[in-house]
Coordinates of C-alpha atoms and ligand atoms in Angstrom, one line a residue:
M1346 CA -1.2 6.3 -1.0
N1347 CA -3.4 4.6 2.4
E1348 CA -5.7 3.6 0.2
Y1349 CA -2.9 1.7 -1.8
D1350 CA -1.7 0.1 1.2
S1351 CA -5.1 -0.6 2.5
D1352 CA -5.6 -2.7 -0.9
R1353 CA -1.9 -4.6 0.0
I1354 CA -3.7 -5.3 3.4
R1355 CA -6.9 -6.6 2.0
N1356 CA -4.7 -8.5 -0.5
C1357 CA -2.2 -10.4 1.6
L1358 CA -4.7 -11.4 4.4
D1359 CA -6.7 -13.6 1.8
L1360 CA -10.1 -12.9 3.9
E1361 CA -13.5 -12.2 3.0
L1362 CA -14.5 -8.5 3.1
T1363 CA -17.1 -7.5 5.5
Q1364 CA -19.0 -4.1 5.8
D1365 CA -20.7 -5.9 9.4
P1366 CA -18.2 -5.3 12.0
Q1367 CA -19.9 -7.9 14.0
E1368 CA -19.2 -10.6 11.3
A1369 CA -15.0 -9.6 11.3
D1370 CA -12.7 -11.9 12.2
V1371 CA -10.0 -9.7 11.7
V1372 CA -10.7 -5.8 11.9
I1373 CA -7.7 -3.3 10.7
I1374 CA -7.7 0.1 11.1
N1375 CA -5.0 1.7 8.7
S1376 CA -4.0 5.4 9.7
C1377 CA -2.6 8.8 8.4
A1378 CA -0.5 10.7 10.7
I1379 CA 0.1 13.8 8.6
R1380 CA -2.3 16.2 10.4
Q1381 CA -3.4 15.9 13.9
K1382 CA -7.1 15.3 12.9
A1383 CA -6.2 12.2 10.5
D1384 CA -4.3 11.0 13.4
Q1385 CA -7.2 11.5 16.6
K1386 CA -9.5 10.3 13.8
A1387 CA -7.8 6.6 13.6
L1388 CA -7.7 6.6 17.3
S1389 CA -11.3 7.3 17.8
S1390 CA -12.1 4.8 14.9
L1391 CA -10.2 2.1 17.3
G1392 CA -12.7 3.3 20.1
K1393 CA -15.7 2.0 18.2
F1394 CA -14.4 -1.8 18.7
K1395 CA -14.3 -1.6 22.3
H1396 CA -17.5 -2.8 22.8
L1397 CA -17.7 -5.4 20.1
K1398 CA -14.4 -7.3 21.9
V1399 CA -16.6 -8.1 25.3
K1400 CA -18.9 -9.8 22.5
K1401 CA -16.6 -11.5 20.3
P1402 CA -13.5 -11.8 22.1
N1403 CA -11.8 -13.9 19.1
Q1404 CA -12.0 -11.0 17.2
I1405 CA -8.7 -9.6 16.2
V1406 CA -8.1 -5.9 16.2
G1407 CA -5.7 -3.7 14.8
I1408 CA -3.9 -0.7 13.6
A1409 CA -1.9 0.0 11.1
G1410 CA -0.1 2.6 8.9
C1411 CA 1.6 5.7 9.9
V1412 CA -0.6 6.4 13.3
A1413 CA 0.5 2.9 14.5
Q1414 CA 4.1 3.8 13.4
L1415 CA 4.4 6.7 15.4
Y1416 CA 3.1 5.9 18.7
G1417 CA 4.4 2.0 18.6
D1418 CA 3.5 0.2 21.8
Q1419 CA 2.2 3.3 23.5
L1420 CA -1.1 2.3 21.4
L1421 CA -1.0 -1.4 23.2
N1422 CA -1.0 0.5 26.9
K1423 CA -3.3 2.9 26.1
I1424 CA -5.7 0.8 24.1
P1425 CA -6.6 -2.7 26.2
H1426 CA -8.5 -4.0 23.2
L1427 CA -5.9 -3.7 20.8
D1428 CA -4.3 -6.8 19.4
F1429 CA -1.4 -5.5 17.2
V1430 CA 0.4 -2.4 15.9
L1431 CA 1.6 -2.5 12.5
G1432 CA 4.0 -0.1 10.8
P1433 CA 3.6 1.3 6.8
R1434 CA 6.6 -1.0 6.1
A1435 CA 5.4 -4.1 8.0
I1436 CA 2.6 -4.8 5.5
P1437 CA 4.1 -8.2 4.3
S1438 CA 4.3 -9.6 7.8
L1439 CA 0.8 -9.0 8.5
P1440 CA -0.2 -12.9 7.8
E1441 CA 2.1 -14.2 10.3
L1442 CA 1.3 -11.9 12.7
V1443 CA -2.3 -12.3 12.5
T1444 CA -1.9 -16.3 12.7
R1445 CA 0.6 -15.8 15.7
I1446 CA -2.0 -14.0 17.5
E1447 CA -4.4 -16.6 16.7
K1448 CA -2.2 -19.2 18.1
E1449 CA -0.5 -17.3 21.1
K1450 CA -3.2 -15.4 22.3
K1451 CA 0.0 -12.7 22.2
R1452 CA -0.2 -9.0 21.4
C1453 CA 2.3 -7.4 19.3
V1454 CA 3.7 -4.4 17.6
E1455 CA 5.8 -4.8 14.3
T1456 CA 7.1 -1.0 13.5
S1457 CA 10.5 -1.9 12.0
L1458 CA 11.5 0.4 9.5
D1459 CA 14.4 -2.0 8.3
L1460 CA 12.1 -4.7 6.8
E1461 CA 12.8 -5.5 3.4
E1462 CA 10.4 -6.7 0.1
I1463 CA 8.4 -3.7 1.3
F1464 CA 7.1 -3.9 -2.3
E1465 CA 6.1 -7.8 -2.1
V1466 CA 2.5 -7.4 -1.7
E1467 CA 0.6 -6.3 -4.5
P1468 CA -2.6 -4.6 -3.9
Y1469 CA -6.0 -6.2 -4.0
H1470 CA -7.6 -5.3 -7.2
E1471 CA -11.3 -4.8 -7.6
N1472 CA -11.9 -6.4 -11.0
G1473 CA -13.1 -4.4 -14.1
K1474 CA -11.1 -1.2 -12.6
V1475 CA -10.1 1.0 -15.2
S1476 CA -7.6 3.0 -13.0
A1477 CA -5.1 1.7 -10.7
F1478 CA -2.2 2.9 -8.4
V1479 CA 1.1 1.3 -8.7
S1480 CA 3.8 2.2 -5.8
V1481 CA 7.0 3.2 -7.1
Q1482 CA 8.8 4.6 -3.9
Q1483 CA 8.5 4.4 0.0
G1484 CA 9.5 6.7 2.3
C1485 CA 11.1 9.7 1.9
N1486 CA 14.7 11.7 2.0
K1487 CA 13.6 15.3 2.1
V1488 CA 13.9 17.4 5.9
C1489 CA 10.6 19.8 5.3
S1490 CA 10.3 20.9 9.1
Y1491 CA 6.7 20.4 9.2
C1492 CA 6.4 16.7 7.9
I1493 CA 6.5 13.5 9.8
V1494 CA 6.3 11.1 6.6
P1495 CA 10.2 10.7 7.2
F1496 CA 9.8 9.6 10.9
V1497 CA 6.9 7.2 9.9
R1498 CA 7.4 5.7 6.2
G1499 CA 11.6 5.5 6.7
K1500 CA 13.9 6.6 4.2
E1501 CA 13.3 6.3 0.5
I1502 CA 13.2 3.4 -1.0
N1503 CA 12.8 2.7 -4.7
R1504 CA 11.4 -0.3 -6.8
P1505 CA 13.5 -1.2 -9.6
L1506 CA 12.3 -0.8 -12.8
N1507 CA 11.3 -4.0 -14.1
D1508 CA 8.9 -4.6 -11.1
I1509 CA 7.2 -1.3 -12.0
L1510 CA 7.0 -2.3 -15.5
N1511 CA 5.7 -6.2 -14.4
E1512 CA 2.8 -4.8 -12.2
T1513 CA 1.5 -2.3 -14.7
K1514 CA 1.8 -4.8 -17.5
N1515 CA -0.1 -7.6 -15.2
L1516 CA -2.6 -4.6 -14.6
V1517 CA -3.3 -4.1 -17.8
T1518 CA -4.3 -7.8 -18.9
K1519 CA -6.9 -7.4 -16.1
G1520 CA -8.2 -4.7 -18.1
V1521 CA -6.5 -1.4 -16.4
R1522 CA -6.4 1.3 -18.8
E1523 CA -4.6 4.0 -16.8
V1524 CA -1.9 3.8 -13.9
T1525 CA -0.9 6.3 -11.4
F1526 CA 2.3 6.1 -10.3
I1527 CA 2.8 7.2 -6.3
G1528 CA 5.5 8.1 -4.2
Q1529 CA 6.2 10.8 -1.5
T1530 CA 8.8 12.6 -3.9
V1531 CA 8.0 10.2 -7.2
N1532 CA 9.4 12.1 -9.3
S1533 CA 13.1 11.6 -7.2
W1534 CA 12.7 8.2 -8.3
K1535 CA 15.8 6.6 -9.7
A1536 CA 17.0 3.0 -9.8
N1537 CA 19.8 1.2 -11.2
G1538 CA 21.0 4.6 -13.1
Y1539 CA 17.5 4.9 -14.6
K1540 CA 15.5 8.4 -13.5
F1541 CA 12.0 9.3 -13.3
G1542 CA 12.1 10.9 -17.2
D1543 CA 13.1 6.8 -18.2
L1544 CA 10.3 5.3 -16.1
L1545 CA 7.7 7.5 -17.8
K1546 CA 9.3 6.4 -21.6
N1547 CA 9.6 2.9 -20.5
V1548 CA 5.7 2.4 -19.1
A1549 CA 4.5 4.5 -22.2
E1550 CA 5.4 1.3 -24.6
I1551 CA 3.1 -0.7 -23.0
E1552 CA 0.7 -1.9 -25.1
G1553 CA -2.8 -1.4 -24.1
L1554 CA -2.0 0.8 -21.6
L1555 CA -3.4 4.4 -22.7
R1556 CA -2.5 6.6 -19.9
I1557 CA -0.2 7.3 -17.2
R1558 CA 0.2 9.6 -14.2
F1559 CA 2.3 10.1 -11.1
T1560 CA 1.7 11.7 -7.8
T1561 CA 3.1 13.9 -5.8
S1562 CA 6.2 15.8 -7.3
Y1563 CA 8.8 17.7 -5.6
P1564 CA 9.6 21.1 -7.2
R1565 CA 13.3 20.8 -7.0
D1566 CA 13.3 17.6 -8.8
V1567 CA 11.5 18.5 -11.7
T1568 CA 14.2 18.1 -14.1
K1569 CA 14.5 19.2 -18.0
K1570 CA 14.5 15.2 -18.7
M1571 CA 11.1 14.4 -17.3
I1572 CA 9.6 17.4 -19.0
S1573 CA 10.7 16.3 -21.9
A1574 CA 9.6 12.6 -21.1
M1575 CA 6.1 13.9 -20.4
A1576 CA 6.0 16.0 -23.5
G1577 CA 6.9 13.3 -25.4
A1578 CA 5.1 10.5 -24.6
P1579 CA 1.1 11.1 -25.2
K1580 CA 0.0 8.5 -22.7
V1581 CA 1.5 10.9 -20.0
C1582 CA -1.1 13.1 -18.6
H1583 CA -1.2 16.9 -19.0
H1584 CA -1.1 17.3 -15.0
I1585 CA 1.4 17.4 -12.4
H1586 CA 0.4 18.3 -9.1
L1587 CA 3.3 20.1 -7.5
P1588 CA 2.9 21.3 -3.9
V1589 CA 4.2 24.8 -3.4
Q1590 CA 3.2 24.9 0.3
S1591 CA 4.0 28.8 0.6
G1592 CA 4.3 31.8 -1.7
S1593 CA 6.8 33.7 1.0
N1594 CA 11.0 32.9 0.4
R1595 CA 11.2 33.2 4.4
I1596 CA 8.8 30.6 5.1
L1597 CA 10.0 28.3 2.4
A1598 CA 13.1 28.4 4.0
M1599 CA 11.9 27.8 7.4
M1600 CA 10.0 24.9 5.8
K1601 CA 13.4 23.5 4.4
R1602 CA 11.8 23.4 1.1
T1603 CA 14.9 24.0 -0.8
Y1604 CA 13.5 26.1 -3.5
T1605 CA 12.3 29.7 -3.4
K1606 CA 9.0 31.6 -4.6
E1607 CA 11.6 32.6 -7.9
S1608 CA 12.8 29.0 -8.6
Y1609 CA 9.4 27.5 -8.5
L1610 CA 8.1 30.1 -10.8
D1611 CA 10.6 29.2 -13.0
I1612 CA 9.9 25.3 -12.9
I1613 CA 6.2 26.3 -13.9
K1614 CA 7.6 28.1 -16.8
T1615 CA 9.3 25.8 -18.4
L1616 CA 6.5 23.1 -17.8
R1617 CA 4.0 25.6 -19.6
E1618 CA 6.6 26.3 -22.4
S1619 CA 6.9 22.5 -23.1
I1620 CA 3.2 21.7 -22.4
P1621 CA 1.2 24.7 -22.8
D1622 CA -1.9 22.8 -21.9
I1623 CA -0.7 21.3 -18.8
A1624 CA -3.0 21.6 -15.5
I1625 CA -1.0 22.3 -12.5
T1626 CA -2.4 21.7 -9.0
T1627 CA -0.9 22.4 -5.7
D1628 CA -0.8 21.9 -1.7
V1629 CA -0.9 24.8 0.5
I1630 CA -0.1 25.1 4.3
V1631 CA -1.4 28.2 5.8
G1632 CA -0.4 29.3 9.4
F1633 CA 3.1 27.8 9.6
P1634 CA 4.9 29.1 12.8
G1635 CA 5.7 32.6 12.4
E1636 CA 4.1 33.4 9.0
S1637 CA 3.1 37.0 8.9
E1638 CA 0.4 38.9 7.0
K1639 CA 2.8 39.7 4.5
D1640 CA 4.1 35.9 4.0
F1641 CA 0.4 34.7 3.8
N1642 CA -0.1 37.9 1.2
E1643 CA 2.7 36.4 -1.2
T1644 CA 0.9 33.2 -0.9
L1645 CA -2.1 34.8 -2.3
E1646 CA 0.0 36.6 -4.8
L1647 CA 1.8 33.6 -5.9
V1648 CA -1.8 31.6 -6.2
K1649 CA -3.0 34.3 -8.1
E1650 CA 0.3 34.5 -10.4
V1651 CA 0.3 30.6 -11.3
E1652 CA -3.8 30.2 -11.7
F1653 CA -3.7 26.5 -10.4
D1654 CA -6.3 24.4 -11.4
S1655 CA -7.2 23.2 -8.0
S1656 CA -5.4 23.4 -4.8
F1657 CA -5.2 21.4 -1.1
S1658 CA -5.0 23.4 1.7
F1659 CA -4.2 22.8 5.2
K1660 CA -3.8 24.7 8.7
F1661 CA -0.3 23.8 10.0
S1662 CA -0.3 20.9 12.0
P1663 CA 2.5 20.3 14.7
R1664 CA 3.3 16.7 14.4
P1665 CA 5.2 15.1 17.5
G1666 CA 9.1 14.9 16.4
T1667 CA 9.4 17.3 13.7
P1668 CA 11.1 20.9 14.3
A1669 CA 8.2 23.1 13.3
A1670 CA 6.3 21.7 16.0
E1671 CA 8.4 23.1 18.7
S1672 CA 8.1 26.8 17.2
K1673 CA 7.5 29.8 19.8
E1674 CA 5.6 31.6 17.0
L1675 CA 2.7 29.3 16.6
I1676 CA 0.0 31.3 14.9
P1677 CA -3.5 31.7 16.6
E1678 CA -6.2 29.0 15.3
M1679 CA -8.4 32.1 14.4
I1680 CA -5.8 33.7 12.3
S1681 CA -5.0 30.2 10.5
N1682 CA -8.7 29.8 10.1
E1683 CA -9.3 33.2 8.2
R1684 CA -6.4 32.5 6.2
L1685 CA -7.3 29.1 5.0
A1686 CA -10.8 30.2 4.5
M1687 CA -9.5 33.4 2.2
L1688 CA -7.4 31.2 0.5
Q1689 CA -9.7 28.5 -0.3
K1690 CA -12.4 31.3 -1.7
F1691 CA -9.4 32.6 -3.7
Q1692 CA -8.7 29.2 -5.1
S1693 CA -12.3 28.4 -5.7
E1694 CA -13.1 31.4 -7.8
I1695 CA -10.2 30.7 -9.9
T1696 CA -10.9 26.9 -10.3
I1697 CA -14.8 27.7 -11.6
R1698 CA -13.2 30.6 -13.7
K1699 CA -11.0 28.1 -15.3
N1700 CA -13.6 25.2 -15.5
Q1701 CA -16.2 27.8 -17.0
K1702 CA -13.6 28.6 -20.1
K1703 CA -13.4 25.2 -21.2
V1704 CA -17.6 25.2 -22.1
G1705 CA -17.4 24.3 -25.8
S1706 CA -14.2 22.4 -25.9
V1707 CA -13.5 19.2 -26.7
E1708 CA -12.2 17.0 -24.3
E1709 CA -10.4 13.2 -24.2
V1710 CA -12.2 11.6 -21.4
L1711 CA -11.4 7.8 -20.4
V1712 CA -14.6 6.1 -19.1
E1713 CA -14.4 4.6 -15.7
G1714 CA -18.2 3.5 -15.3
E1715 CA -21.5 4.9 -14.3
S1716 CA -21.6 8.5 -12.5
R1717 CA -22.4 7.9 -8.8
N1718 CA -25.8 9.9 -9.2
D1719 CA -27.1 8.4 -11.9
P1720 CA -26.4 5.5 -14.0
S1721 CA -27.3 6.4 -17.2
W1722 CA -24.7 8.9 -17.0
Q1723 CA -20.8 7.8 -17.2
S1724 CA -17.9 9.6 -15.4
G1725 CA -14.2 9.7 -16.3
R1726 CA -11.4 12.2 -16.2
N1727 CA -9.8 14.1 -18.9
T1728 CA -6.0 14.3 -19.2
H1729 CA -6.0 17.4 -16.9
N1730 CA -7.4 15.1 -14.2
Q1731 CA -10.5 16.8 -14.1
V1732 CA -13.7 14.6 -13.5
V1733 CA -16.0 14.5 -16.5
N1734 CA -19.8 13.4 -16.4
F1735 CA -22.3 13.0 -19.5
P1736 CA -25.2 10.7 -20.8
G1737 CA -23.9 7.6 -22.2
P1738 CA -24.0 3.7 -22.1
L1739 CA -21.6 1.6 -19.8
S1740 CA -19.9 0.0 -22.8
L1741 CA -17.6 3.0 -23.2
K1742 CA -16.3 2.0 -19.9
G1743 CA -12.4 1.8 -20.3
K1744 CA -12.1 3.8 -23.7
I1745 CA -11.1 7.1 -24.5
V1746 CA -14.0 9.2 -25.7
N1747 CA -14.7 12.9 -27.1
V1748 CA -17.0 14.9 -25.1
R1749 CA -18.1 18.6 -26.0
I1750 CA -17.8 20.1 -22.3
S1751 CA -21.4 22.2 -21.9
E1752 CA -20.7 23.4 -17.9
G1753 CA -18.0 23.9 -16.0
L1754 CA -18.7 23.5 -12.0
R1755 CA -16.1 23.7 -8.8
N1756 CA -14.7 20.2 -8.7
S1757 CA -16.0 18.7 -11.9
L1758 CA -17.2 19.1 -16.1
R1759 CA -20.5 18.2 -17.5
G1760 CA -20.9 17.7 -21.1
V1761 CA -22.2 15.7 -24.6
L1762 CA -20.5 12.9 -25.8
L1763 CA -19.4 13.3 -29.4
Q1764 CA -20.0 10.0 -31.9
Ligands
5AD723 N1 0.4 20.6 8.9 C1 -0.2 20.9 8.0 N2 0.0 20.5 6.6 C2 0.7 19.2 6.6 N3 1.2 19.0 5.0 C3 1.9 17.8 5.6 N4 2.6 17.8 6.9 C4 2.0 19.0 7.3 C5 1.6 19.6 8.5 N5 2.6 19.6 9.7 C6 0.3 19.0 3.8 C7 1.5 19.1 2.9 C8 1.3 18.3 2.2 C9 0.1 17.8 1.9 C10 -0.1 16.4 1.8 O1 0.0 17.4 3.6 O2 0.7 20.5 2.4 O3 1.9 18.4 0.9

């Protein structure tokens, strides 16, 4: 989501990108507020530009994204070299804002969540890229008790079907072969009577597009219709990122996730019945306030039962304004650290075992380009969203090829191209 927003910021300014901060006329730190660490990282990155501003007083320095939204004009008070604060919904007003600062030399804040036309700016697109994001939804209507997103990104707004189709078609004419639809709870997308399953079906008809992905799905919004659209359209990849957050019903209730361990497992069962090879990945929070040893063990049990292909796991981070941050039952850091390490080790073993089981199988890989470490190797992804590296020519970029897997690693697979 943030990468997408950064590309939108880049595109709407019509300025050349530079890697050298000394050269920049405008510096923008795009920020994430989901956990405290990310939030602090954004603020400390801003600090790096303090001295430069002394040497280059006309340089415009701004902060964008969720940290900008969260702290608003407090940031101008706290950071004297900051010129503007821009919330995630205000990206379309960025060009006007920069012109105004240049002319009037006045600092400003734009954090209204009521701005319309939030999808107006398309992201910068790098020539030759095989895979691209398409935003289909902004904001979130869920009320998870730990999450800051609804506060900083506002209520859910769904993009009309035709706009999504047009952006996707446009990307295909530029050489894109795979799109990933993004939204906070992407599968709750609905517009003009259409539901998420209809979106998948419609996009699958676009000629030249080879693959469709989407992230992040919300468990309770996985419907039969969505699953049958996934199963019925070969272009839709066999992967779902379905954050479970906890395996304890007590914690899930406190998190206000609106599902139970049992109903989550039912969804997994239905997904696997319809799409037997589907890869399932997840997010987990450990050390949520009040999480007991028993609750945590239930999470481990669930991870064991589902055998997720991989997962992201986080220590609970109290976020300002969220109900969970007010809890009196915060878990000591040491215990959260232990639980996180245990969970990650547990998941690693599952992932490696599953990846090693793929040795000998033939995977369809959409080639994205040269591998980072060795240009005589190509890198791509299989339908399960796993990185697959293999020796081969760059001319395969943008094509789906068959690769026989020879090695299963923690974060990728290696193999040999089949002619
Ligand atoms: N603390 C820790 N992790 C969080 N996430 C969201 N909010 C918090 C928080 N306050 C995690 C969830 C979510 C992922 C994007 O970030 O697991 O799915």
